[in-house]
PDB file of C-alpha atoms in Angstrom:
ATOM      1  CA  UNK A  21      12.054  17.569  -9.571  1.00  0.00           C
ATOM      2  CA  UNK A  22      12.647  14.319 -11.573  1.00  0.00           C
ATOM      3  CA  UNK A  23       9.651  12.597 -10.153  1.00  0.00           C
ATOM      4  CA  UNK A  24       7.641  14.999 -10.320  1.00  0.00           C
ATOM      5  CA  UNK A  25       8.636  14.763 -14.263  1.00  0.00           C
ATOM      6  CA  UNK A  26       8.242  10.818 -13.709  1.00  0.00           C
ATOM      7  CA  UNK A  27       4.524  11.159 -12.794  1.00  0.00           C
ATOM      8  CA  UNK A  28       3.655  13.643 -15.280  1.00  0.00           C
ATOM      9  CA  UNK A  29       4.848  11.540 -17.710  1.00  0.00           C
ATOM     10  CA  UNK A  30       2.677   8.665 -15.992  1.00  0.00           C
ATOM     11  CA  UNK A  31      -0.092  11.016 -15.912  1.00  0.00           C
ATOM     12  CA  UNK A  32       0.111  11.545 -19.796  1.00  0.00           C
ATOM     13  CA  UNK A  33       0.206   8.135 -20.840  1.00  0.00           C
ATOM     14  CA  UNK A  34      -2.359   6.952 -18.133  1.00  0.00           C
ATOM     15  CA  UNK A  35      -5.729   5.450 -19.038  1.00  0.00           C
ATOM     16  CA  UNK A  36      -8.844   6.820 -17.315  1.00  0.00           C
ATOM     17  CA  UNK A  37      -8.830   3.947 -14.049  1.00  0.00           C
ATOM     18  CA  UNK A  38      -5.003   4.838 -14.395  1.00  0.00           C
ATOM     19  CA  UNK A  39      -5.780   8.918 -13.982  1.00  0.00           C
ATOM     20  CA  UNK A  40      -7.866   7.831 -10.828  1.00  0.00           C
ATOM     21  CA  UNK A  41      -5.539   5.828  -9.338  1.00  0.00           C
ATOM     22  CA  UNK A  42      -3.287   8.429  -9.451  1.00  0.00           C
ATOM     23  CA  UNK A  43      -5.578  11.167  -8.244  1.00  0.00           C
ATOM     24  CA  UNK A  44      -6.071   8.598  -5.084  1.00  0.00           C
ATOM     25  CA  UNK A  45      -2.613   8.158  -4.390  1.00  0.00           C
ATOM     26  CA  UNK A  46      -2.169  12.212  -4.475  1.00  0.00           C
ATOM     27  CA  UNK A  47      -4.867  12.773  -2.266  1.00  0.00           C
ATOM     28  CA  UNK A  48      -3.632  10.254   0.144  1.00  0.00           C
ATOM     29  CA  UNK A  49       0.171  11.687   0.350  1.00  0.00           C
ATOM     30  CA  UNK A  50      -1.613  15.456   0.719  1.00  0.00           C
ATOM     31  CA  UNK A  51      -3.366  13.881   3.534  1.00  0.00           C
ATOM     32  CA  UNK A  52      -0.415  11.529   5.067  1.00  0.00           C
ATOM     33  CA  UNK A  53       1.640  14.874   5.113  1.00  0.00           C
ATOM     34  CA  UNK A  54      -1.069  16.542   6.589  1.00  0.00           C
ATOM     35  CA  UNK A  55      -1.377  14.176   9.744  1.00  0.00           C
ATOM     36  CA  UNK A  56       2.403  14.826  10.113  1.00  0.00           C
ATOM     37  CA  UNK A  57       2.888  18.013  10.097  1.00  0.00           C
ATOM     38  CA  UNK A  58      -0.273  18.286  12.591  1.00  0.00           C
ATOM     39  CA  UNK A  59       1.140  15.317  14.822  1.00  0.00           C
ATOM     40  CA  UNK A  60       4.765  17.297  14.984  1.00  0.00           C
ATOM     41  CA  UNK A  61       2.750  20.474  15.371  1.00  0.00           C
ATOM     42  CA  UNK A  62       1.051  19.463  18.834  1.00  0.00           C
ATOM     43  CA  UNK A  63       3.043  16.366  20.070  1.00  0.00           C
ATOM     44  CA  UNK A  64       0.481  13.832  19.104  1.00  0.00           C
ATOM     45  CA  UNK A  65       1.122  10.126  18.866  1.00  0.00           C
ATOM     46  CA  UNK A  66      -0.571   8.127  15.615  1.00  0.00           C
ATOM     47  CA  UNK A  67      -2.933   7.151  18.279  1.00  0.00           C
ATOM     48  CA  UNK A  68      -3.803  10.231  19.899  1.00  0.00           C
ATOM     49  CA  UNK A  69      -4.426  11.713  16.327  1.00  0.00           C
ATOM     50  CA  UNK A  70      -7.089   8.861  15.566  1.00  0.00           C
ATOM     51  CA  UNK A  71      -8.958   9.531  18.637  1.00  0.00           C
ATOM     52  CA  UNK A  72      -9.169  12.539  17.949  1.00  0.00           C
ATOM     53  CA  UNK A  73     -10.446  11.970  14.096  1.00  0.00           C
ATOM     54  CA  UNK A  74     -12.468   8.846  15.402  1.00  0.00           C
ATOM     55  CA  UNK A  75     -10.893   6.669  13.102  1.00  0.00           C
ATOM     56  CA  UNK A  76      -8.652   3.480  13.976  1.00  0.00           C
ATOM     57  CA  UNK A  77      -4.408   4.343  14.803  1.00  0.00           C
ATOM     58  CA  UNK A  78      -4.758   1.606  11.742  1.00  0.00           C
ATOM     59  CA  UNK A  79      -5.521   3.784   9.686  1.00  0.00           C
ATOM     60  CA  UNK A  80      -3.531   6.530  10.346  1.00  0.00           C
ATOM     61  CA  UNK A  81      -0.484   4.242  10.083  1.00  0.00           C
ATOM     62  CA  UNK A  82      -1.633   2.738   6.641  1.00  0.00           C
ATOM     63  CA  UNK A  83      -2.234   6.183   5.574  1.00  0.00           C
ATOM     64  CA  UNK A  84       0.796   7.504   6.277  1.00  0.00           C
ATOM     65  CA  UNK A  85       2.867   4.303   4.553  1.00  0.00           C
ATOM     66  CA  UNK A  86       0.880   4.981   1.905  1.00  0.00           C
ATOM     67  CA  UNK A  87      -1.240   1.601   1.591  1.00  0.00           C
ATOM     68  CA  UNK A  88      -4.979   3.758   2.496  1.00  0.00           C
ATOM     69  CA  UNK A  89      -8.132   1.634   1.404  1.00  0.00           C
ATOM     70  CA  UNK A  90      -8.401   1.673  -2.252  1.00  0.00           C
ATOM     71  CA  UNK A  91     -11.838   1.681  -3.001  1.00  0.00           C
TER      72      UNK A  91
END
């Protein structure tokens, strides 16, 4: 509950490139939980889960650390 108070107070003070940033970093947790849950779900190693989304195990890992491509 405190962070989420912590980044809402980010959020508020935030400058536009700030507000993206943010949005980014949201989007790449939602998705970084996402690969999880699905991995637990059906037994699937970081690699077997990048095959499968034709993308690099890379990737995957630097998505779930939370270090994705920032554009």
């Amino acid at each position: 509950m405190a962070l989420n108070r912590a980044n809402e107070t980010l959020k508020e003070n935030a400058t536009p490139q700030e507000l993206v940033e943010l949005s980014y970093v949201d989007i790449l947790a939602s998705i970084a939980s996402a690969f999880i849950k699905y991995r637990s779900k059906y037994n699937l190693t970081q690699k077997m889960l990048a095959d499968k989304l034709g993308i690099s195990q890379v990737m995957i890992s630097r998505i779930k650390m939370g270090n994705g491509i920032y554009p």
